[in-house]
Amino acid sequence: MSTLIESYEQQYSNLSADITVCIGKIANSLGGEKQGHIRHVDKLFDELAELLEQMELEIKDLPARDKQKYRTRLVSYKAENKKLLADMKRAKLGLNAREDLLGEEVDNSEDQRTRLLDNTEKLERGTRRLDDGYRVILETEEMGAQILSDLSDQRETIQRSRNRLQETDSALGKSSRALSGMMKRIIQNRVMLGVVILVILFVIIMAIYLIARKKT
């Protein structure tokens, strides 16, 4: 378990280092480049928050002898995360350490700008969620249309198969009736043939009888 926590700590160290580098880039860039760095660092902060949550869950399952040590480290990580968030906000607003010393007027202005930035970030996150939701809706709609198309094709296939079965059944019925007629004619012909044979035999017998009678 401690090995897993140490792995999380290494990941935290890497993420915090990346965030620090990105904050420096934000402070030293403008326009679209700056917005690109901001979006990247937002993703890094999301990953960092998820990592801290996972680390906290793992700490709960640690033995008592290790739990307090890692909890103390986690508190330190969270404090560092808050500091990085504050640094990022100042970098977005174009502030630096010297401006923090200009007095209460600058602080109030910074607070207003920070609140404005927070609102802007919330709006951006909301917009991204709406975009994601709209994309999911489009994908779902496309999937539903594809399913309906497949069902329609399957229904047509079933209908064609049913029509073929009906045609086959009709053909079989006709064939059965034709066979029945043929069998009747065959039976009739055999009966007639039998009658003819009997008649011939009768004639032959009668002829033999008459011939024999004459001789006697």
PDB file of C-alpha atoms in Angstrom:
ATOM      1  CA  MET A   1       0.000   0.000   0.000  1.00  0.00           C
ATOM      2  CA  SER A   2       2.794   2.448   0.919  1.00  0.00           C
ATOM      3  CA  THR A   3       4.381   1.727  -2.450  1.00  0.00           C
ATOM      4  CA  LEU A   4       1.193   2.922  -4.125  1.00  0.00           C
ATOM      5  CA  ILE A   5       1.176   6.086  -1.996  1.00  0.00           C
ATOM      6  CA  GLU A   6       4.782   6.734  -2.953  1.00  0.00           C
ATOM      7  CA  SER A   7       3.802   6.346  -6.601  1.00  0.00           C
ATOM      8  CA  TYR A   8       1.060   8.935  -6.088  1.00  0.00           C
ATOM      9  CA  GLU A   9       3.578  11.239  -4.442  1.00  0.00           C
ATOM     10  CA  GLN A  10       5.901  10.925  -7.433  1.00  0.00           C
ATOM     11  CA  GLN A  11       3.004  11.723  -9.755  1.00  0.00           C
ATOM     12  CA  TYR A  12       2.135  14.731  -7.606  1.00  0.00           C
ATOM     13  CA  SER A  13       5.715  15.960  -7.774  1.00  0.00           C
ATOM     14  CA  ASN A  14       5.716  15.677 -11.562  1.00  0.00           C
ATOM     15  CA  LEU A  15       2.345  17.393 -11.947  1.00  0.00           C
ATOM     16  CA  SER A  16       3.215  20.255  -9.602  1.00  0.00           C
ATOM     17  CA  ALA A  17       6.473  20.786 -11.485  1.00  0.00           C
ATOM     18  CA  ASP A  18       4.616  20.869 -14.801  1.00  0.00           C
ATOM     19  CA  ILE A  19       2.087  23.316 -13.373  1.00  0.00           C
ATOM     20  CA  THR A  20       4.842  25.606 -12.128  1.00  0.00           C
ATOM     21  CA  VAL A  21       6.413  25.642 -15.590  1.00  0.00           C
ATOM     22  CA  CYS A  22       3.055  26.348 -17.236  1.00  0.00           C
ATOM     23  CA  ILE A  23       2.300  29.191 -14.820  1.00  0.00           C
ATOM     24  CA  GLY A  24       5.578  30.792 -15.850  1.00  0.00           C
ATOM     25  CA  LYS A  25       4.572  30.439 -19.489  1.00  0.00           C
ATOM     26  CA  ILE A  26       1.177  32.023 -18.789  1.00  0.00           C
ATOM     27  CA  ALA A  27       2.802  35.025 -17.143  1.00  0.00           C
ATOM     28  CA  ASN A  28       5.148  35.516 -20.104  1.00  0.00           C
ATOM     29  CA  SER A  29       2.706  35.010 -22.990  1.00  0.00           C
ATOM     30  CA  LEU A  30      -0.187  36.864 -24.583  1.00  0.00           C
ATOM     31  CA  GLY A  31      -3.262  36.215 -26.695  1.00  0.00           C
ATOM     32  CA  GLY A  32      -3.956  32.782 -28.097  1.00  0.00           C
ATOM     33  CA  GLU A  33      -0.693  31.370 -26.817  1.00  0.00           C
ATOM     34  CA  LYS A  34      -1.609  32.410 -23.283  1.00  0.00           C
ATOM     35  CA  GLN A  35      -5.083  30.879 -23.596  1.00  0.00           C
ATOM     36  CA  GLY A  36      -3.508  27.617 -24.767  1.00  0.00           C
ATOM     37  CA  HIS A  37      -1.271  27.515 -21.694  1.00  0.00           C
ATOM     38  CA  ILE A  38      -4.281  28.314 -19.475  1.00  0.00           C
ATOM     39  CA  ARG A  39      -6.314  25.424 -20.897  1.00  0.00           C
ATOM     40  CA  HIS A  40      -3.363  23.089 -20.443  1.00  0.00           C
ATOM     41  CA  VAL A  41      -2.761  24.109 -16.834  1.00  0.00           C
ATOM     42  CA  ASP A  42      -6.497  23.748 -16.073  1.00  0.00           C
ATOM     43  CA  LYS A  43      -6.286  20.119 -17.191  1.00  0.00           C
ATOM     44  CA  LEU A  44      -3.196  19.624 -15.029  1.00  0.00           C
ATOM     45  CA  PHE A  45      -5.038  21.031 -11.997  1.00  0.00           C
ATOM     46  CA  ASP A  46      -7.945  18.654 -12.650  1.00  0.00           C
ATOM     47  CA  GLU A  47      -5.518  15.729 -12.733  1.00  0.00           C
ATOM     48  CA  LEU A  48      -3.867  17.014  -9.552  1.00  0.00           C
ATOM     49  CA  ALA A  49      -7.209  17.255  -7.733  1.00  0.00           C
ATOM     50  CA  GLU A  50      -8.125  13.699  -8.748  1.00  0.00           C
ATOM     51  CA  LEU A  51      -4.712  12.495  -7.620  1.00  0.00           C
ATOM     52  CA  LEU A  52      -5.118  14.131  -4.182  1.00  0.00           C
ATOM     53  CA  GLU A  53      -8.546  12.535  -3.792  1.00  0.00           C
ATOM     54  CA  GLN A  54      -7.165   9.113  -4.703  1.00  0.00           C
ATOM     55  CA  MET A  55      -4.272   9.610  -2.316  1.00  0.00           C
ATOM     56  CA  GLU A  56      -6.670  10.517   0.495  1.00  0.00           C
ATOM     57  CA  LEU A  57      -8.698   7.352  -0.120  1.00  0.00           C
ATOM     58  CA  GLU A  58      -5.577   5.208  -0.029  1.00  0.00           C
ATOM     59  CA  ILE A  59      -4.384   6.833   3.214  1.00  0.00           C
ATOM     60  CA  LYS A  60      -7.626   5.827   4.933  1.00  0.00           C
ATOM     61  CA  ASP A  61      -6.744   2.162   4.401  1.00  0.00           C
ATOM     62  CA  LEU A  62      -3.186   2.470   5.752  1.00  0.00           C
ATOM     63  CA  PRO A  63      -2.138   0.987   9.104  1.00  0.00           C
ATOM     64  CA  ALA A  64      -2.296   3.385  12.036  1.00  0.00           C
ATOM     65  CA  ARG A  65       1.517   3.672  12.243  1.00  0.00           C
ATOM     66  CA  ASP A  66       1.709   5.081   8.685  1.00  0.00           C
ATOM     67  CA  LYS A  67      -1.571   6.922   8.453  1.00  0.00           C
ATOM     68  CA  GLN A  68      -0.570  10.060  10.404  1.00  0.00           C
ATOM     69  CA  LYS A  69       2.681  10.476   8.467  1.00  0.00           C
ATOM     70  CA  TYR A  70       0.969  10.437   5.096  1.00  0.00           C
ATOM     71  CA  ARG A  71      -1.903  12.595   6.319  1.00  0.00           C
ATOM     72  CA  THR A  72       0.614  15.263   7.269  1.00  0.00           C
ATOM     73  CA  ARG A  73       2.141  15.044   3.809  1.00  0.00           C
ATOM     74  CA  LEU A  74      -1.290  15.257   2.220  1.00  0.00           C
ATOM     75  CA  VAL A  75      -2.060  18.470   4.144  1.00  0.00           C
ATOM     76  CA  SER A  76       1.205  19.889   2.832  1.00  0.00           C
ATOM     77  CA  TYR A  77       0.316  18.852  -0.735  1.00  0.00           C
ATOM     78  CA  LYS A  78      -3.089  20.497  -0.481  1.00  0.00           C
ATOM     79  CA  ALA A  79      -1.545  23.714   0.843  1.00  0.00           C
ATOM     80  CA  GLU A  80       0.929  23.697  -2.034  1.00  0.00           C
ATOM     81  CA  ASN A  81      -1.933  23.104  -4.450  1.00  0.00           C
ATOM     82  CA  LYS A  82      -3.742  26.183  -3.108  1.00  0.00           C
ATOM     83  CA  LYS A  83      -0.591  28.240  -3.540  1.00  0.00           C
ATOM     84  CA  LEU A  84      -0.228  27.037  -7.123  1.00  0.00           C
ATOM     85  CA  LEU A  85      -3.852  27.980  -7.787  1.00  0.00           C
ATOM     86  CA  ALA A  86      -3.208  31.459  -6.439  1.00  0.00           C
ATOM     87  CA  ASP A  87      -0.061  31.768  -8.562  1.00  0.00           C
ATOM     88  CA  MET A  88      -2.009  30.714 -11.633  1.00  0.00           C
ATOM     89  CA  LYS A  89      -4.697  33.348 -10.985  1.00  0.00           C
ATOM     90  CA  ARG A  90      -2.048  36.050 -10.633  1.00  0.00           C
ATOM     91  CA  ALA A  91      -0.381  34.843 -13.820  1.00  0.00           C
ATOM     92  CA  LYS A  92      -3.694  35.015 -15.681  1.00  0.00           C
ATOM     93  CA  LEU A  93      -4.208  38.573 -14.488  1.00  0.00           C
ATOM     94  CA  GLY A  94      -0.622  39.533 -15.342  1.00  0.00           C
ATOM     95  CA  LEU A  95       0.315  40.225 -11.696  1.00  0.00           C
ATOM     96  CA  ASN A  96       3.664  39.592 -10.048  1.00  0.00           C
ATOM     97  CA  ALA A  97       5.151  39.697  -6.585  1.00  0.00           C
ATOM     98  CA  ARG A  98       5.918  43.411  -6.694  1.00  0.00           C
ATOM     99  CA  GLU A  99       2.315  44.301  -7.454  1.00  0.00           C
ATOM    100  CA  ASP A 100       1.252  42.393  -4.332  1.00  0.00           C
ATOM    101  CA  LEU A 101       3.131  45.046  -2.323  1.00  0.00           C
ATOM    102  CA  LEU A 102       1.369  48.093  -3.824  1.00  0.00           C
ATOM    103  CA  GLY A 103      -1.202  48.338  -1.068  1.00  0.00           C
ATOM    104  CA  GLU A 104      -4.811  47.775  -0.277  1.00  0.00           C
ATOM    105  CA  GLU A 105      -6.065  49.491  -3.424  1.00  0.00           C
ATOM    106  CA  VAL A 106      -4.207  47.056  -5.636  1.00  0.00           C
ATOM    107  CA  ASP A 107      -5.380  44.174  -3.439  1.00  0.00           C
ATOM    108  CA  ASN A 108      -9.000  45.240  -3.825  1.00  0.00           C
ATOM    109  CA  SER A 109      -8.540  45.540  -7.560  1.00  0.00           C
ATOM    110  CA  GLU A 110      -6.896  42.144  -7.629  1.00  0.00           C
ATOM    111  CA  ASP A 111      -9.765  40.680  -5.626  1.00  0.00           C
ATOM    112  CA  GLN A 112     -12.245  42.081  -8.102  1.00  0.00           C
ATOM    113  CA  ARG A 113     -10.221  40.819 -11.020  1.00  0.00           C
ATOM    114  CA  THR A 114      -9.836  37.452  -9.284  1.00  0.00           C
ATOM    115  CA  ARG A 115     -13.578  37.183  -8.763  1.00  0.00           C
ATOM    116  CA  LEU A 116     -14.109  38.160 -12.357  1.00  0.00           C
ATOM    117  CA  LEU A 117     -11.603  35.523 -13.429  1.00  0.00           C
ATOM    118  CA  ASP A 118     -13.292  32.921 -11.224  1.00  0.00           C
ATOM    119  CA  ASN A 119     -16.619  33.738 -12.831  1.00  0.00           C
ATOM    120  CA  THR A 120     -15.007  33.554 -16.250  1.00  0.00           C
ATOM    121  CA  GLU A 121     -13.492  30.168 -15.406  1.00  0.00           C
ATOM    122  CA  LYS A 122     -16.858  28.905 -14.181  1.00  0.00           C
ATOM    123  CA  LEU A 123     -18.458  30.141 -17.389  1.00  0.00           C
ATOM    124  CA  GLU A 124     -15.748  28.433 -19.448  1.00  0.00           C
ATOM    125  CA  ARG A 125     -16.192  25.179 -17.522  1.00  0.00           C
ATOM    126  CA  GLY A 126     -19.949  25.424 -17.958  1.00  0.00           C
ATOM    127  CA  THR A 127     -19.486  26.058 -21.667  1.00  0.00           C
ATOM    128  CA  ARG A 128     -17.171  23.057 -21.963  1.00  0.00           C
ATOM    129  CA  ARG A 129     -19.724  20.896 -20.146  1.00  0.00           C
ATOM    130  CA  LEU A 130     -22.458  22.136 -22.470  1.00  0.00           C
ATOM    131  CA  ASP A 131     -20.258  21.396 -25.468  1.00  0.00           C
ATOM    132  CA  ASP A 132     -19.530  17.919 -24.116  1.00  0.00           C
ATOM    133  CA  GLY A 133     -23.221  17.351 -23.443  1.00  0.00           C
ATOM    134  CA  TYR A 134     -24.150  18.576 -26.916  1.00  0.00           C
ATOM    135  CA  ARG A 135     -21.526  16.291 -28.439  1.00  0.00           C
ATOM    136  CA  VAL A 136     -22.918  13.351 -26.465  1.00  0.00           C
ATOM    137  CA  ILE A 137     -26.431  14.227 -27.647  1.00  0.00           C
ATOM    138  CA  LEU A 138     -25.267  14.347 -31.258  1.00  0.00           C
ATOM    139  CA  GLU A 139     -23.454  11.026 -30.890  1.00  0.00           C
ATOM    140  CA  THR A 140     -26.524   9.493 -29.235  1.00  0.00           C
ATOM    141  CA  GLU A 141     -28.774  10.877 -31.966  1.00  0.00           C
ATOM    142  CA  GLU A 142     -26.454   9.518 -34.642  1.00  0.00           C
ATOM    143  CA  MET A 143     -26.343   6.147 -32.918  1.00  0.00           C
ATOM    144  CA  GLY A 144     -30.140   6.129 -32.609  1.00  0.00           C
ATOM    145  CA  ALA A 145     -30.511   6.975 -36.309  1.00  0.00           C
ATOM    146  CA  GLN A 146     -28.128   4.158 -37.194  1.00  0.00           C
ATOM    147  CA  ILE A 147     -30.072   1.725 -34.997  1.00  0.00           C
ATOM    148  CA  LEU A 148     -33.367   2.807 -36.598  1.00  0.00           C
ATOM    149  CA  SER A 149     -31.809   2.374 -40.038  1.00  0.00           C
ATOM    150  CA  ASP A 150     -30.575  -1.106 -39.102  1.00  0.00           C
ATOM    151  CA  LEU A 151     -33.994  -2.013 -37.717  1.00  0.00           C
ATOM    152  CA  SER A 152     -35.639  -0.757 -40.905  1.00  0.00           C
ATOM    153  CA  ASP A 153     -33.267  -2.868 -43.026  1.00  0.00           C
ATOM    154  CA  GLN A 154     -33.921  -5.893 -40.835  1.00  0.00           C
ATOM    155  CA  ARG A 155     -37.680  -5.340 -41.089  1.00  0.00           C
ATOM    156  CA  GLU A 156     -37.445  -5.163 -44.882  1.00  0.00           C
ATOM    157  CA  THR A 157     -35.344  -8.339 -44.896  1.00  0.00           C
ATOM    158  CA  ILE A 158     -37.887 -10.107 -42.692  1.00  0.00           C
ATOM    159  CA  GLN A 159     -40.728  -8.873 -44.902  1.00  0.00           C
ATOM    160  CA  ARG A 160     -38.976 -10.136 -48.028  1.00  0.00           C
ATOM    161  CA  SER A 161     -38.335 -13.480 -46.339  1.00  0.00           C
ATOM    162  CA  ARG A 162     -41.987 -13.671 -45.328  1.00  0.00           C
ATOM    163  CA  ASN A 163     -43.076 -12.923 -48.887  1.00  0.00           C
ATOM    164  CA  ARG A 164     -40.730 -15.616 -50.181  1.00  0.00           C
ATOM    165  CA  LEU A 165     -42.154 -18.080 -47.652  1.00  0.00           C
ATOM    166  CA  GLN A 166     -45.669 -17.212 -48.742  1.00  0.00           C
ATOM    167  CA  GLU A 167     -44.719 -17.654 -52.409  1.00  0.00           C
ATOM    168  CA  THR A 168     -43.000 -20.933 -51.581  1.00  0.00           C
ATOM    169  CA  ASP A 169     -46.036 -22.099 -49.622  1.00  0.00           C
ATOM    170  CA  SER A 170     -48.294 -21.165 -52.524  1.00  0.00           C
ATOM    171  CA  ALA A 171     -46.006 -22.991 -54.982  1.00  0.00           C
ATOM    172  CA  LEU A 172     -45.943 -26.019 -52.703  1.00  0.00           C
ATOM    173  CA  GLY A 173     -49.738 -25.950 -52.549  1.00  0.00           C
ATOM    174  CA  LYS A 174     -49.982 -25.861 -56.326  1.00  0.00           C
ATOM    175  CA  SER A 175     -47.418 -28.656 -56.621  1.00  0.00           C
ATOM    176  CA  SER A 176     -49.305 -30.706 -54.060  1.00  0.00           C
ATOM    177  CA  ARG A 177     -52.569 -30.260 -55.969  1.00  0.00           C
ATOM    178  CA  ALA A 178     -50.823 -31.147 -59.238  1.00  0.00           C
ATOM    179  CA  LEU A 179     -49.340 -34.277 -57.675  1.00  0.00           C
ATOM    180  CA  SER A 180     -52.711 -35.221 -56.264  1.00  0.00           C
ATOM    181  CA  GLY A 181     -54.255 -34.879 -59.735  1.00  0.00           C
ATOM    182  CA  MET A 182     -51.476 -36.948 -61.270  1.00  0.00           C
ATOM    183  CA  MET A 183     -51.919 -39.653 -58.647  1.00  0.00           C
ATOM    184  CA  LYS A 184     -55.649 -39.762 -59.336  1.00  0.00           C
ATOM    185  CA  ARG A 185     -55.035 -40.107 -63.072  1.00  0.00           C
ATOM    186  CA  ILE A 186     -52.424 -42.815 -62.449  1.00  0.00           C
ATOM    187  CA  ILE A 187     -54.865 -44.722 -60.263  1.00  0.00           C
ATOM    188  CA  GLN A 188     -57.630 -44.306 -62.831  1.00  0.00           C
ATOM    189  CA  ASN A 189     -55.314 -45.513 -65.613  1.00  0.00           C
ATOM    190  CA  ARG A 190     -54.303 -48.536 -63.548  1.00  0.00           C
ATOM    191  CA  VAL A 191     -57.919 -49.372 -62.851  1.00  0.00           C
ATOM    192  CA  MET A 192     -58.770 -49.049 -66.510  1.00  0.00           C
ATOM    193  CA  LEU A 193     -55.737 -51.162 -67.433  1.00  0.00           C
ATOM    194  CA  GLY A 194     -56.800 -53.782 -64.927  1.00  0.00           C
ATOM    195  CA  VAL A 195     -60.297 -53.832 -66.381  1.00  0.00           C
ATOM    196  CA  VAL A 196     -58.915 -54.164 -69.905  1.00  0.00           C
ATOM    197  CA  ILE A 197     -56.636 -57.025 -68.811  1.00  0.00           C
ATOM    198  CA  LEU A 198     -59.575 -58.770 -67.136  1.00  0.00           C
ATOM    199  CA  VAL A 199     -61.680 -58.366 -70.241  1.00  0.00           C
ATOM    200  CA  ILE A 200     -58.886 -59.717 -72.424  1.00  0.00           C
ATOM    201  CA  LEU A 201     -58.386 -62.671 -70.072  1.00  0.00           C
ATOM    202  CA  PHE A 202     -62.116 -63.316 -70.064  1.00  0.00           C
ATOM    203  CA  VAL A 203     -62.213 -63.236 -73.869  1.00  0.00           C
ATOM    204  CA  ILE A 204     -59.207 -65.575 -74.090  1.00  0.00           C
ATOM    205  CA  ILE A 205     -60.737 -67.978 -71.574  1.00  0.00           C
ATOM    206  CA  MET A 206     -64.070 -67.910 -73.369  1.00  0.00           C
ATOM    207  CA  ALA A 207     -62.343 -68.513 -76.719  1.00  0.00           C
ATOM    208  CA  ILE A 208     -60.430 -71.462 -75.300  1.00  0.00           C
ATOM    209  CA  TYR A 209     -63.586 -72.775 -73.750  1.00  0.00           C
ATOM    210  CA  LEU A 210     -65.539 -72.490 -76.967  1.00  0.00           C
ATOM    211  CA  ILE A 211     -62.754 -74.098 -78.989  1.00  0.00           C
ATOM    212  CA  ALA A 212     -62.481 -76.956 -76.562  1.00  0.00           C
ATOM    213  CA  ARG A 213     -66.227 -77.451 -76.558  1.00  0.00           C
ATOM    214  CA  LYS A 214     -66.352 -77.669 -80.349  1.00  0.00           C
ATOM    215  CA  LYS A 215     -63.700 -80.359 -80.397  1.00  0.00           C
ATOM    216  CA  THR A 216     -65.581 -82.411 -77.864  1.00  0.00           C
TER     217      THR A 216
END
